[in-house]
Short mmCIF file of C-alpha atoms in Angstrom, two decimals:
data_model
loop_
_atom_site.label_atom_id
_atom_site.label_comp_id
_atom_site.label_asym_id
_atom_site.label_seq_id
_atom_site.Cartn_x
_atom_site.Cartn_y
_atom_site.Cartn_z
CA MET A 1 109.83 93.03 84.91
CA ASP A 2 107.77 94.28 87.86
CA ASN A 3 108.33 95.77 91.27
CA LEU A 4 105.58 94.01 93.20
CA PRO A 5 106.51 92.80 96.68
CA LEU A 6 105.96 89.17 95.68
CA HIS A 7 108.92 89.25 93.31
CA HIS A 8 112.38 89.85 94.71
CA THR A 9 114.11 89.14 91.40
CA LYS A 10 113.60 90.44 87.88
CA TRP A 11 112.34 87.03 86.78
CA ASN A 12 109.27 85.14 87.92
CA ASP A 13 108.15 81.52 87.89
CA ARG A 14 106.17 82.00 84.69
CA LEU A 15 109.33 83.09 82.84
CA ALA A 16 111.21 80.07 84.19
CA PHE A 17 108.34 77.83 83.09
CA ASP A 18 108.27 79.37 79.60
CA VAL A 19 112.05 79.00 79.24
CA ALA A 20 111.76 75.34 80.31
CA LEU A 21 109.07 74.77 77.69
CA THR A 22 111.28 76.40 75.06
CA LEU A 23 114.27 74.26 76.03
CA GLU A 24 112.12 71.11 75.86
CA GLY A 25 110.80 72.11 72.43
CA SER A 26 107.22 72.40 73.68
CA GLY A 27 106.71 76.13 73.83
CA GLU A 28 107.42 79.38 72.10
CA THR A 29 110.74 80.36 70.62
CA LEU A 30 113.18 82.16 72.87
CA GLN A 31 112.55 85.41 70.98
CA GLU A 32 108.79 85.06 71.59
CA VAL A 33 109.42 84.49 75.31
CA ILE A 34 111.68 87.55 75.46
CA THR A 35 109.05 89.69 73.72
CA ARG A 36 106.12 88.46 75.80
CA HIS A 37 107.94 88.96 79.09
CA ASN A 38 109.27 92.35 77.99
CA ILE A 39 112.90 91.49 78.74
CA SER A 40 116.11 91.72 76.74
CA ALA A 41 118.59 89.12 75.56
CA ASN A 42 120.99 90.52 78.17
CA ASP A 43 118.38 89.80 80.85
CA ILE A 44 118.29 86.17 79.73
CA ILE A 45 122.09 86.04 79.98
CA THR A 46 121.89 87.51 83.50
CA PHE A 47 119.16 85.06 84.54
CA ASN A 48 121.29 82.23 83.13
CA ALA A 49 123.92 83.11 85.74
CA ASP A 50 121.36 83.00 88.58
CA PRO A 51 121.52 79.58 90.26
CA VAL A 52 117.97 79.94 91.64
CA PHE A 53 116.59 80.63 88.16
CA LEU A 54 118.54 77.71 86.70
CA LYS A 55 117.25 75.39 89.45
CA LYS A 56 113.68 76.52 88.82
CA VAL A 57 114.02 75.99 85.05
CA GLU A 58 115.59 72.57 85.59
CA GLY A 59 112.75 71.59 87.94
CA TYR A 60 110.18 72.54 85.33
CA ARG A 61 112.15 70.71 82.63
CA ASN A 62 112.21 67.55 84.74
CA ASP A 63 108.47 67.78 85.32
CA ILE A 64 107.86 68.27 81.60
CA ARG A 65 110.14 65.34 80.67
CA ASP A 66 109.04 62.95 83.40
CA LYS A 67 105.33 63.69 83.60
CA GLY A 68 104.64 65.29 80.28
CA LEU A 69 103.07 68.71 80.05
CA THR A 70 100.13 68.02 82.31
CA PHE A 71 97.11 70.16 83.07
CA LYS A 72 98.15 70.23 86.72
CA LEU A 73 101.57 71.67 85.88
CA LYS A 74 100.01 74.39 83.73
CA ALA A 75 97.45 75.16 86.43
CA ARG A 76 100.18 75.38 89.09
CA ALA A 77 102.16 77.87 87.00
CA GLN A 78 99.02 79.91 86.37
CA ALA A 79 98.02 79.85 90.05
CA GLU A 80 101.44 81.13 91.08
CA GLU A 81 101.11 83.93 88.56
CA LEU A 82 97.60 84.77 89.81
CA LEU A 83 98.94 85.35 93.32
CA THR A 84 100.17 88.69 92.01
CA THR A 85 96.63 89.60 90.94
CA SER A 86 95.32 88.45 94.31
CA TRP A 87 97.90 90.65 96.07
CA LEU A 88 96.86 93.67 94.03
CA LEU A 89 93.16 93.10 94.73
CA ILE A 90 93.72 92.65 98.46
CA HIS A 91 95.57 95.97 98.63
CA ASP A 92 93.19 97.90 96.36
CA PRO A 93 91.01 100.29 98.40
CA ALA A 94 88.24 100.01 95.78
CA VAL A 95 87.80 96.25 96.36
CA SER A 96 85.12 95.27 98.87
CA PRO A 97 86.19 93.84 102.24
CA ALA A 98 84.24 90.63 101.49
CA VAL A 99 86.27 89.98 98.34
CA LYS A 100 89.49 90.75 100.20
CA ALA A 101 88.53 88.34 102.99
CA ASP A 102 87.78 85.57 100.49
CA LEU A 103 91.12 86.10 98.74
CA ILE A 104 93.01 86.05 102.03
CA LYS A 105 91.21 82.87 103.16
CA SER A 106 91.92 81.21 99.83
CA THR A 107 95.60 82.17 99.92
CA VAL A 108 95.97 80.79 103.45
CA LYS A 109 94.25 77.56 102.35
CA TRP A 110 96.40 77.16 99.22
CA ALA A 111 99.53 77.75 101.28
CA GLY A 112 98.49 74.98 103.68
CA LEU A 113 98.43 77.37 106.62
CA GLU A 114 94.90 76.62 107.84
CA PRO A 115 94.78 75.34 111.42
CA LYS A 116 94.38 71.60 111.64
CA ASN A 117 90.92 71.14 113.10
CA GLU A 118 90.26 67.68 114.45
CA VAL A 119 87.34 68.74 116.66
CA THR A 120 84.16 66.73 116.27
CA ALA A 121 80.87 68.41 115.42
CA ASP A 122 79.28 67.88 118.86
CA SER A 123 82.11 69.70 120.65
CA SER A 124 82.16 72.74 118.38
CA GLY A 125 80.48 74.94 120.99
CA GLY A 126 83.82 75.93 122.48
CA GLY A 127 85.11 75.55 126.00
CA VAL A 128 86.30 72.34 127.60
CA ARG A 129 84.33 69.15 128.13
CA ILE A 130 85.63 66.40 130.37
CA THR A 131 84.02 62.97 130.51
CA ILE A 132 84.70 60.66 133.44
CA ASN A 133 83.33 57.12 133.36
CA LEU A 134 82.17 56.18 136.86
CA GLY A 135 80.88 52.76 135.90
CA ASN A 136 79.34 50.70 133.16
CA ASP A 137 75.76 51.82 133.74
CA SER A 138 74.52 55.04 132.10
CA LYS A 139 72.63 55.78 135.37
CA ASP A 140 76.02 56.34 137.00
CA ALA A 141 76.75 59.27 134.64
CA GLN A 142 76.93 62.69 136.23
CA THR A 143 77.01 66.14 134.67
CA ILE A 144 78.76 68.90 136.50
CA ASP A 145 78.20 72.45 135.31
CA ALA A 146 81.12 74.73 136.00
CA THR A 147 81.91 78.31 135.18
CA TYR A 148 85.23 79.97 134.84
CA THR A 149 86.57 83.46 135.16
CA GLU A 150 89.38 84.65 132.97
CA THR A 151 91.70 87.19 134.54
CA THR A 152 95.28 88.29 134.27
CA ASP A 153 95.49 89.47 137.88
CA ALA A 154 95.71 86.59 140.39
CA ALA A 155 94.85 88.97 143.26
CA ALA A 156 91.42 89.62 141.67
CA LEU A 157 90.32 86.00 142.10
CA ASP A 158 87.80 85.26 144.86
CA TYR A 159 88.56 81.90 146.47
CA SER A 160 85.83 82.18 149.11
CA GLU A 161 83.23 80.14 147.19
#
């Protein structure tokens, strides 16, 4: 069907979803699916021998049977399909860097790959802050300002201070 790097097989999730809908009596006819996806009947026979394709179709069928054809299921199938469009836009030299950055950030977020950030707002300035309680009275609090030097050569450090 396509040769984009996101697809390592001749079928994609949308085809598996459409076949599942057909098998559950909720979608197009098989001939309509074949025509829309620009594949042949022989391709369907080949895909039917692919255990990964069969597992994907069965998963969709279970979702359709158990949960009904929900908006969320349709949106998930569409979002997976739109990743191909996102890939094309990110690699298109005519697309602005700002759009590419937004698409990359969104993809990372959708994939759940964003770093888990449990830092509070008052410590967002960076660096390290250490608090030591020296007593119950706030007058006992002390602030110590320290600087650091980052180096990769231990011999360059000056310990004479």
